[in-house]
PDB file of C-alpha atoms and ligand atoms in Angstrom:
ATOM      1  CA  UNK A   1     -22.476  13.349  -3.815  1.00 95.00           C
ATOM      2  CA  UNK A   2     -21.877  15.513  -0.970  1.00 97.00           C
ATOM      3  CA  UNK A   3     -18.267  16.467  -0.056  1.00 97.00           C
ATOM      4  CA  UNK A   4     -16.715  16.682   3.081  1.00 97.00           C
ATOM      5  CA  UNK A   5     -13.580  18.921   3.021  1.00 97.00           C
ATOM      6  CA  UNK A   6     -11.267  17.378   6.504  1.00 98.00           C
ATOM      7  CA  UNK A   7      -8.201  19.192   6.820  1.00 98.00           C
ATOM      8  CA  UNK A   8      -6.089  17.135   8.125  1.00 98.00           C
ATOM      9  CA  UNK A   9      -6.206  12.702   8.426  1.00 98.00           C
ATOM     10  CA  UNK A  10      -6.801  12.646  11.127  1.00 98.00           C
ATOM     11  CA  UNK A  11     -10.188  14.846  10.865  1.00 98.00           C
ATOM     12  CA  UNK A  12     -10.460  13.251   7.882  1.00 98.00           C
ATOM     13  CA  UNK A  13     -10.687   9.887   9.769  1.00 98.00           C
ATOM     14  CA  UNK A  14     -13.695  11.608  12.285  1.00 98.00           C
ATOM     15  CA  UNK A  15     -16.188  12.634  10.355  1.00 98.00           C
ATOM     16  CA  UNK A  16     -15.744   9.314   7.829  1.00 98.00           C
ATOM     17  CA  UNK A  17     -15.776   7.256  11.605  1.00 98.00           C
ATOM     18  CA  UNK A  18     -19.336   9.187  12.806  1.00 98.00           C
ATOM     19  CA  UNK A  19     -21.032   9.546   9.691  1.00 98.00           C
ATOM     20  CA  UNK A  20     -20.426   4.849   9.744  1.00 98.00           C
ATOM     21  CA  UNK A  21     -21.070   5.095  13.249  1.00 98.00           C
ATOM     22  CA  UNK A  22     -24.408   7.281  12.447  1.00 98.00           C
ATOM     23  CA  UNK A  23     -25.531   4.776  10.273  1.00 98.00           C
ATOM     24  CA  UNK A  24     -24.616   1.368  12.909  1.00 98.00           C
ATOM     25  CA  UNK A  25     -26.514   3.719  15.360  1.00 98.00           C
ATOM     26  CA  UNK A  26     -29.659   3.614  13.788  1.00 98.00           C
ATOM     27  CA  UNK A  27     -28.784   0.655  11.656  1.00 98.00           C
ATOM     28  CA  UNK A  28     -27.389  -1.626  15.069  1.00 98.00           C
ATOM     29  CA  UNK A  29     -28.027  -4.625  12.134  1.00 98.00           C
ATOM     30  CA  UNK A  30     -26.119  -2.757   8.866  1.00 98.00           C
ATOM     31  CA  UNK A  31     -23.871  -5.067   6.857  1.00 98.00           C
ATOM     32  CA  UNK A  32     -20.821  -2.728   6.381  1.00 98.00           C
ATOM     33  CA  UNK A  33     -18.478  -2.617   2.862  1.00 98.00           C
ATOM     34  CA  UNK A  34     -14.897  -2.420   4.521  1.00 98.00           C
ATOM     35  CA  UNK A  35     -11.778  -1.717   3.046  1.00 98.00           C
ATOM     36  CA  UNK A  36      -8.405  -2.141   4.337  1.00 97.00           C
ATOM     37  CA  UNK A  37      -4.844  -0.569   2.582  1.00 95.00           C
ATOM     38  CA  UNK A  38      -3.201   3.182   4.850  1.00 95.00           C
ATOM     39  CA  UNK A  39      -5.636   5.418   4.795  1.00 98.00           C
ATOM     40  CA  UNK A  40      -8.577   3.822   7.032  1.00 98.00           C
ATOM     41  CA  UNK A  41      -6.938   2.737   9.743  1.00 98.00           C
ATOM     42  CA  UNK A  42      -7.375   6.003  11.694  1.00 98.00           C
ATOM     43  CA  UNK A  43     -11.291   5.027  10.603  1.00 98.00           C
ATOM     44  CA  UNK A  44     -10.917   1.553  12.262  1.00 98.00           C
ATOM     45  CA  UNK A  45      -8.690   3.747  15.821  1.00 98.00           C
ATOM     46  CA  UNK A  46     -11.514   5.727  15.636  1.00 98.00           C
ATOM     47  CA  UNK A  47     -14.546   3.459  15.237  1.00 98.00           C
ATOM     48  CA  UNK A  48     -12.650   1.637  18.435  1.00 98.00           C
ATOM     49  CA  UNK A  49     -11.892   4.678  20.723  1.00 98.00           C
ATOM     50  CA  UNK A  50     -16.602   5.303  20.410  1.00 98.00           C
ATOM     51  CA  UNK A  51     -16.426   1.138  20.847  1.00 98.00           C
ATOM     52  CA  UNK A  52     -14.499   1.445  24.122  1.00 98.00           C
ATOM     53  CA  UNK A  53     -15.883   4.615  25.010  1.00 98.00           C
ATOM     54  CA  UNK A  54     -19.363   2.627  25.158  1.00 98.00           C
ATOM     55  CA  UNK A  55     -21.127   4.437  21.934  1.00 97.00           C
ATOM     56  CA  UNK A  56     -21.159   1.643  19.936  1.00 98.00           C
ATOM     57  CA  UNK A  57     -22.237  -1.573  19.583  1.00 98.00           C
ATOM     58  CA  UNK A  58     -21.164  -4.012  16.388  1.00 98.00           C
ATOM     59  CA  UNK A  59     -22.384  -7.103  17.751  1.00 98.00           C
ATOM     60  CA  UNK A  60     -25.767  -7.626  15.011  1.00 98.00           C
ATOM     61  CA  UNK A  61     -23.678  -5.344  12.775  1.00 98.00           C
ATOM     62  CA  UNK A  62     -22.041  -8.129   9.690  1.00 98.00           C
ATOM     63  CA  UNK A  63     -19.367  -6.936   7.120  1.00 98.00           C
ATOM     64  CA  UNK A  64     -18.680  -7.841   3.824  1.00 98.00           C
ATOM     65  CA  UNK A  65     -13.893  -6.994   3.200  1.00 98.00           C
ATOM     66  CA  UNK A  66     -14.000  -5.671  -0.382  1.00 98.00           C
ATOM     67  CA  UNK A  67     -11.376  -7.667  -2.029  1.00 97.00           C
ATOM     68  CA  UNK A  68      -8.021 -10.120  -0.457  1.00 97.00           C
ATOM     69  CA  UNK A  69      -4.459 -11.334  -2.181  1.00 96.00           C
ATOM     70  CA  UNK A  70      -5.671 -14.252  -3.791  1.00 96.00           C
ATOM     71  CA  UNK A  71      -2.303 -17.585  -2.369  1.00 94.00           C
ATOM     72  CA  UNK A  72      -1.992 -15.580   0.463  1.00 94.00           C
ATOM     73  CA  UNK A  73      -3.552 -17.557   4.353  1.00 94.00           C
ATOM     74  CA  UNK A  74      -5.552 -15.427   6.723  1.00 94.00           C
ATOM     75  CA  UNK A  75      -2.581 -15.805   8.964  1.00 93.00           C
ATOM     76  CA  UNK A  76      -0.306 -14.360   6.622  1.00 94.00           C
ATOM     77  CA  UNK A  77       0.624 -10.658   8.159  1.00 93.00           C
ATOM     78  CA  UNK A  78      -0.329  -9.111   4.179  1.00 93.00           C
ATOM     79  CA  UNK A  79      -3.557 -10.360   4.337  1.00 96.00           C
ATOM     80  CA  UNK A  80      -6.267  -8.554   4.249  1.00 96.00           C
ATOM     81  CA  UNK A  81      -7.655 -11.011   6.773  1.00 97.00           C
ATOM     82  CA  UNK A  82      -4.731 -10.510   8.995  1.00 97.00           C
ATOM     83  CA  UNK A  83      -5.932  -6.948   8.892  1.00 97.00           C
ATOM     84  CA  UNK A  84      -8.732  -6.394   9.261  1.00 98.00           C
ATOM     85  CA  UNK A  85      -8.254  -8.747  12.207  1.00 98.00           C
ATOM     86  CA  UNK A  86      -5.744  -6.651  13.562  1.00 98.00           C
ATOM     87  CA  UNK A  87      -6.740  -3.191  12.878  1.00 98.00           C
ATOM     88  CA  UNK A  88     -11.042  -3.836  14.075  1.00 98.00           C
ATOM     89  CA  UNK A  89     -12.673  -6.855  14.324  1.00 98.00           C
ATOM     90  CA  UNK A  90     -10.341  -8.262  17.210  1.00 98.00           C
ATOM     91  CA  UNK A  91     -10.945  -4.930  18.750  1.00 98.00           C
ATOM     92  CA  UNK A  92     -15.031  -4.719  18.873  1.00 98.00           C
ATOM     93  CA  UNK A  93     -17.469  -6.998  19.503  1.00 98.00           C
ATOM     94  CA  UNK A  94     -18.392  -7.433  15.542  1.00 98.00           C
ATOM     95  CA  UNK A  95     -19.088 -11.536  15.922  1.00 98.00           C
ATOM     96  CA  UNK A  96     -16.287 -12.847  13.293  1.00 98.00           C
ATOM     97  CA  UNK A  97     -18.636 -15.839  11.948  1.00 98.00           C
ATOM     98  CA  UNK A  98     -20.444 -12.436  10.384  1.00 98.00           C
ATOM     99  CA  UNK A  99     -17.111 -10.483   8.919  1.00 98.00           C
ATOM    100  CA  UNK A 100     -16.939 -11.779   4.834  1.00 98.00           C
ATOM    101  CA  UNK A 101     -14.103 -11.473   2.762  1.00 98.00           C
ATOM    102  CA  UNK A 102     -12.853 -13.060  -0.389  1.00 98.00           C
ATOM    103  CA  UNK A 103     -10.886 -16.867   0.557  1.00 97.00           C
ATOM    104  CA  UNK A 104      -7.757 -15.647  -0.779  1.00 97.00           C
ATOM    105  CA  UNK A 105      -6.522 -19.401  -1.035  1.00 97.00           C
ATOM    106  CA  UNK A 106      -9.539 -20.188  -3.486  1.00 97.00           C
ATOM    107  CA  UNK A 107      -7.565 -21.410  -6.102  1.00 96.00           C
ATOM    108  CA  UNK A 108     -10.689 -21.812  -7.992  1.00 97.00           C
ATOM    109  CA  UNK A 109     -11.971 -18.114  -9.288  1.00 96.00           C
ATOM    110  CA  UNK A 110     -14.591 -18.416 -10.777  1.00 96.00           C
ATOM    111  CA  UNK A 111     -15.461 -20.259  -7.486  1.00 97.00           C
ATOM    112  CA  UNK A 112     -15.187 -18.543  -5.198  1.00 97.00           C
ATOM    113  CA  UNK A 113     -15.546 -15.462  -6.506  1.00 97.00           C
ATOM    114  CA  UNK A 114     -20.182 -16.487  -6.367  1.00 97.00           C
ATOM    115  CA  UNK A 115     -19.667 -17.478  -3.431  1.00 98.00           C
ATOM    116  CA  UNK A 116     -18.209 -14.335  -2.287  1.00 98.00           C
ATOM    117  CA  UNK A 117     -21.910 -12.494  -4.391  1.00 98.00           C
ATOM    118  CA  UNK A 118     -24.017 -15.181  -2.624  1.00 98.00           C
ATOM    119  CA  UNK A 119     -22.228 -13.817  -0.152  1.00 98.00           C
ATOM    120  CA  UNK A 120     -23.128 -10.269  -0.403  1.00 98.00           C
ATOM    121  CA  UNK A 121     -26.535 -10.946  -1.546  1.00 98.00           C
ATOM    122  CA  UNK A 122     -27.683 -13.535   1.062  1.00 98.00           C
ATOM    123  CA  UNK A 123     -26.790 -10.174   3.581  1.00 98.00           C
ATOM    124  CA  UNK A 124     -29.913  -8.546   1.516  1.00 98.00           C
ATOM    125  CA  UNK A 125     -26.314  -6.111   0.644  1.00 98.00           C
ATOM    126  CA  UNK A 126     -24.321  -3.839   1.547  1.00 98.00           C
ATOM    127  CA  UNK A 127     -25.458  -0.957   3.586  1.00 98.00           C
ATOM    128  CA  UNK A 128     -22.435   1.675   3.956  1.00 98.00           C
ATOM    129  CA  UNK A 129     -19.062   0.155   1.565  1.00 98.00           C
ATOM    130  CA  UNK A 130     -15.918   2.458   2.903  1.00 98.00           C
ATOM    131  CA  UNK A 131     -14.079   2.499   0.155  1.00 98.00           C
ATOM    132  CA  UNK A 132     -10.155   4.455  -0.320  1.00 98.00           C
ATOM    133  CA  UNK A 133      -8.573   5.315  -3.419  1.00 98.00           C
ATOM    134  CA  UNK A 134      -5.298   3.898  -4.926  1.00 95.00           C
ATOM    135  CA  UNK A 135      -3.333   5.803  -7.870  1.00 93.00           C
ATOM    136  CA  UNK A 136      -4.410   4.351 -10.278  1.00 93.00           C
ATOM    137  CA  UNK A 137      -8.176   5.292  -9.213  1.00 96.00           C
ATOM    138  CA  UNK A 138      -8.722   1.676  -8.396  1.00 95.00           C
ATOM    139  CA  UNK A 139     -11.162   0.754  -5.086  1.00 97.00           C
ATOM    140  CA  UNK A 140     -11.046  -2.437  -4.054  1.00 96.00           C
ATOM    141  CA  UNK A 141      -9.367  -4.450  -6.842  1.00 94.00           C
ATOM    142  CA  UNK A 142     -10.735  -2.522  -9.621  1.00 96.00           C
ATOM    143  CA  UNK A 143      -7.911  -1.517 -12.288  1.00 93.00           C
ATOM    144  CA  UNK A 144      -8.282   0.453 -14.803  1.00 94.00           C
ATOM    145  CA  UNK A 145      -9.612  -1.301 -17.796  1.00 94.00           C
ATOM    146  CA  UNK A 146     -11.092  -1.542 -21.158  1.00 96.00           C
ATOM    147  CA  UNK A 147     -14.279  -1.928 -19.364  1.00 96.00           C
ATOM    148  CA  UNK A 148     -16.503  -1.890 -15.400  1.00 95.00           C
ATOM    149  CA  UNK A 149     -15.838  -5.379 -14.418  1.00 90.00           C
ATOM    150  CA  UNK A 150     -19.338  -5.618 -12.832  1.00 93.00           C
ATOM    151  CA  UNK A 151     -19.702  -9.266 -10.228  1.00 96.00           C
ATOM    152  CA  UNK A 152     -16.606 -10.004  -7.585  1.00 97.00           C
ATOM    153  CA  UNK A 153     -12.954 -11.162 -10.099  1.00 96.00           C
ATOM    154  CA  UNK A 154      -9.594 -12.169  -9.550  1.00 97.00           C
ATOM    155  CA  UNK A 155      -7.837  -9.336 -11.319  1.00 95.00           C
ATOM    156  CA  UNK A 156      -4.817  -8.990 -12.525  1.00 93.00           C
ATOM    157  CA  UNK A 157      -2.671  -6.656 -10.214  1.00 91.00           C
ATOM    158  CA  UNK A 158      -1.145  -3.804 -12.589  1.00 87.00           C
ATOM    159  CA  UNK A 159       2.174  -3.283 -11.887  1.00 91.00           C
ATOM    160  CA  UNK A 160       1.555   0.069 -10.178  1.00 86.00           C
ATOM    161  CA  UNK A 161      -0.641  -0.821  -7.203  1.00 87.00           C
ATOM    162  CA  UNK A 162       2.419  -4.045  -6.929  1.00 92.00           C
ATOM    163  CA  UNK A 163       5.082  -1.032  -6.163  1.00 91.00           C
ATOM    164  CA  UNK A 164       2.416   1.434  -4.911  1.00 87.00           C
ATOM    165  CA  UNK A 165       1.915  -1.875  -2.168  1.00 88.00           C
ATOM    166  CA  UNK A 166       5.239  -3.364  -1.954  1.00 90.00           C
ATOM    167  CA  UNK A 167       5.839  -1.786   1.057  1.00 89.00           C
ATOM    168  CA  UNK A 168       3.468  -3.393   2.729  1.00 88.00           C
ATOM    169  CA  UNK A 169       6.162  -6.685   1.371  1.00 90.00           C
ATOM    170  CA  UNK A 170       9.811  -7.353   2.809  1.00 89.00           C
ATOM    171  CA  UNK A 171      10.279  -7.804  -1.236  1.00 89.00           C
ATOM    172  CA  UNK A 172       9.071  -6.839  -4.401  1.00 89.00           C
ATOM    173  CA  UNK A 173       8.251 -10.472  -5.809  1.00 90.00           C
ATOM    174  CA  UNK A 174       6.343 -10.783  -1.960  1.00 90.00           C
ATOM    175  CA  UNK A 175       2.960  -8.717  -3.665  1.00 92.00           C
ATOM    176  CA  UNK A 176       1.014 -11.700  -4.487  1.00 95.00           C
ATOM    177  CA  UNK A 177       0.590 -10.644  -8.804  1.00 95.00           C
ATOM    178  CA  UNK A 178      -3.557 -11.345  -8.661  1.00 96.00           C
ATOM    179  CA  UNK A 179      -6.523 -10.655  -6.320  1.00 96.00           C
ATOM    180  CA  UNK A 180     -10.087 -11.516  -5.334  1.00 97.00           C
ATOM    181  CA  UNK A 181     -12.427  -8.099  -5.665  1.00 97.00           C
ATOM    182  CA  UNK A 182     -15.646  -6.918  -5.328  1.00 97.00           C
ATOM    183  CA  UNK A 183     -16.326  -5.451  -9.309  1.00 97.00           C
ATOM    184  CA  UNK A 184     -18.150  -2.263  -9.892  1.00 98.00           C
ATOM    185  CA  UNK A 185     -21.191  -3.008  -9.881  1.00 97.00           C
ATOM    186  CA  UNK A 186     -20.630  -5.276  -6.819  1.00 97.00           C
ATOM    187  CA  UNK A 187     -19.914  -1.222  -5.717  1.00 98.00           C
ATOM    188  CA  UNK A 188     -22.124   0.400  -6.760  1.00 98.00           C
ATOM    189  CA  UNK A 189     -25.199  -1.580  -5.441  1.00 98.00           C
ATOM    190  CA  UNK A 190     -24.650  -0.601  -1.875  1.00 98.00           C
ATOM    191  CA  UNK A 191     -26.858   1.777  -0.753  1.00 98.00           C
ATOM    192  CA  UNK A 192     -23.895   4.470   0.532  1.00 98.00           C
ATOM    193  CA  UNK A 193     -20.564   4.858  -0.202  1.00 98.00           C
ATOM    194  CA  UNK A 194     -18.376   6.296   1.979  1.00 98.00           C
ATOM    195  CA  UNK A 195     -15.019   7.429  -0.503  1.00 98.00           C
ATOM    196  CA  UNK A 196     -11.943   8.735   1.855  1.00 98.00           C
ATOM    197  CA  UNK A 197      -9.189   9.705   0.953  1.00 98.00           C
ATOM    198  CA  UNK A 198      -6.151  11.566   2.141  1.00 98.00           C
ATOM    199  CA  UNK A 199      -2.764  13.501   1.223  1.00 98.00           C
ATOM    200  CA  UNK A 200      -1.655  15.663  -2.279  1.00 98.00           C
ATOM    201  CA  UNK A 201       0.758  12.286  -3.976  1.00 97.00           C
ATOM    202  CA  UNK A 202      -4.294  11.342  -4.101  1.00 98.00           C
ATOM    203  CA  UNK A 203      -4.730  15.048  -5.850  1.00 98.00           C
ATOM    204  CA  UNK A 204      -4.317  14.679  -9.239  1.00 98.00           C
ATOM    205  CA  UNK A 205      -6.077  10.908  -9.488  1.00 98.00           C
ATOM    206  CA  UNK A 206      -9.251  12.529  -6.692  1.00 98.00           C
ATOM    207  CA  UNK A 207     -10.111  16.055  -9.639  1.00 98.00           C
ATOM    208  CA  UNK A 208      -9.950  13.017 -12.065  1.00 98.00           C
ATOM    209  CA  UNK A 209     -12.408  10.953 -10.695  1.00 98.00           C
ATOM    210  CA  UNK A 210     -14.706  12.907  -9.507  1.00 98.00           C
ATOM    211  CA  UNK A 211     -14.783  15.918 -11.817  1.00 97.00           C
ATOM    212  CA  UNK A 212     -12.939  13.957 -14.750  1.00 97.00           C
ATOM    213  CA  UNK A 213     -14.621  11.869 -17.496  1.00 98.00           C
ATOM    214  CA  UNK A 214     -16.927   9.220 -16.461  1.00 98.00           C
ATOM    215  CA  UNK A 215     -13.884   5.445 -17.414  1.00 98.00           C
ATOM    216  CA  UNK A 216     -13.023   2.128 -16.555  1.00 98.00           C
ATOM    217  CA  UNK A 217     -10.196   3.912 -17.471  1.00 98.00           C
ATOM    218  CA  UNK A 218      -9.970   5.938 -14.075  1.00 98.00           C
ATOM    219  CA  UNK A 219     -12.556   3.159 -12.239  1.00 98.00           C
ATOM    220  CA  UNK A 220     -12.771   5.777  -9.666  1.00 98.00           C
ATOM    221  CA  UNK A 221     -14.830   8.096 -11.893  1.00 98.00           C
ATOM    222  CA  UNK A 222     -17.998   5.177 -11.942  1.00 98.00           C
ATOM    223  CA  UNK A 223     -19.047   6.789  -8.699  1.00 98.00           C
ATOM    224  CA  UNK A 224     -20.116   9.984 -10.208  1.00 98.00           C
ATOM    225  CA  UNK A 225     -23.272   8.055 -11.107  1.00 98.00           C
ATOM    226  CA  UNK A 226     -24.669   6.612  -6.906  1.00 98.00           C
ATOM    227  CA  UNK A 227     -26.974   8.390  -6.545  1.00 98.00           C
ATOM    228  CA  UNK A 228     -25.644   8.869  -2.620  1.00 98.00           C
ATOM    229  CA  UNK A 229     -22.290   9.051  -2.650  1.00 98.00           C
ATOM    230  CA  UNK A 230     -20.131  11.264   0.250  1.00 98.00           C
ATOM    231  CA  UNK A 231     -16.326  11.764  -0.004  1.00 98.00           C
ATOM    232  CA  UNK A 232     -14.495  12.913   2.749  1.00 98.00           C
ATOM    233  CA  UNK A 233     -10.943  14.214   1.705  1.00 98.00           C
ATOM    234  CA  UNK A 234      -8.985  15.299   3.784  1.00 98.00           C
ATOM    235  CA  UNK A 235      -7.177  19.661   2.409  1.00 98.00           C
ATOM    236  CA  UNK A 236      -3.724  18.008   0.678  1.00 98.00           C
ATOM    237  CA  UNK A 237      -5.679  15.457  -1.443  1.00 98.00           C
ATOM    238  CA  UNK A 238      -8.198  18.935  -2.615  1.00 98.00           C
ATOM    239  CA  UNK A 239      -5.423  20.160  -3.122  1.00 97.00           C
ATOM    240  CA  UNK A 240      -6.733  19.669  -6.927  1.00 95.00           C
ATOM    241  CA  UNK A 241     -10.318  20.260  -5.651  1.00 89.00           C
ATOM    242  CA  UNK A 242     -12.387  23.821  -6.118  1.00 78.00           C
ATOM    243  CA  UNK A 243     -13.154  25.422  -2.998  1.00 73.00           C
TER     244      UNK A 243
HETATM  245  C1  LIG B   1      -5.065  -1.247  -2.224  1.00 68.10           C
HETATM  246  C2  LIG B   1      -7.011  -1.653  -1.619  1.00 68.10           C
HETATM  247  C3  LIG B   1      -7.437  -0.689  -2.531  1.00 68.10           C
HETATM  248  C4  LIG B   1      -7.346   0.404  -1.797  1.00 68.10           C
HETATM  249  C5  LIG B   1      -5.447   0.403  -2.190  1.00 68.10           C
HETATM  250  C6  LIG B   1      -5.190   1.972  -1.493  1.00 68.10           C
HETATM  251  O1  LIG B   1      -4.190  -1.691  -3.188  1.00 68.10           O
HETATM  252  N1  LIG B   1      -7.392  -2.623  -2.844  1.00 68.10           N
HETATM  253  O2  LIG B   1      -8.798  -0.272  -1.217  1.00 68.10           O
HETATM  254  O3  LIG B   1      -8.511   1.677  -1.459  1.00 68.10           O
HETATM  255  O4  LIG B   1      -4.998   0.058  -1.754  1.00 68.10           O
HETATM  256  O5  LIG B   1      -4.860   2.493  -0.663  1.00 68.10           O
HETATM  257  P1  LIG B   1      -3.698   3.240   0.603  1.00 68.10           P
HETATM  258  O6  LIG B   1      -4.849   3.791   1.736  1.00 68.10           O
HETATM  259  O7  LIG B   1      -3.080   2.349   1.588  1.00 68.10           O
HETATM  260  O8  LIG B   1      -3.349   3.998  -0.358  1.00 68.10           O
END
């Protein structure tokens, strides 16, 4: 595991964008695993800037997002499709048909989860998976549990995740209670993983994820077992980590 320290959110975003850019340059038809949440917004802005400067070309890139709320349409402002479209896709030359996100409007969870696994397989897997970190250690929407769920599945969101994500919705009741998410096994199959973490409120969970025991109670702790993980975190998030 490589750990890159950044002074602040801005530098974290730049460093993460540099890593993603280097892959897009070296492998123009790469498969990017993408994430939502507030953490990757700066990284996407940096990628857009590099594209606008003429340094990046997404025309052959494919993407697969980690997760999507169940029951939200694509044009719902809180859907992860909407997030991806507005924060990245519409600003660069990625082809929309090359982008993949679980379909939150498919009511049949089993069918949708299998379909999504097949999509990832048909892309020959994810080259680089970008991840944020939930306050309870969740990655994607893999919530703390008694066992690691391996493949894409439908998850009941925990009270703490609903609480954390309600800031994006008008009222707490509007936060969907379920989501489709890549499983831990799906994430671990990515050839490279890039975990980005910012802010003091993540310091404790980052420490437990990287230095604590590997346990499904802290889903991100599984990353300790992946052989190609890069962590880019700012000083506030690293405040519990020894130098
Ligand atoms: C959401 C997403 C995760 C994300 C997490 C952290 O629940 N499903 O993929 O990593 O929130 O979000 P933030 O970056 O806003 O702290």
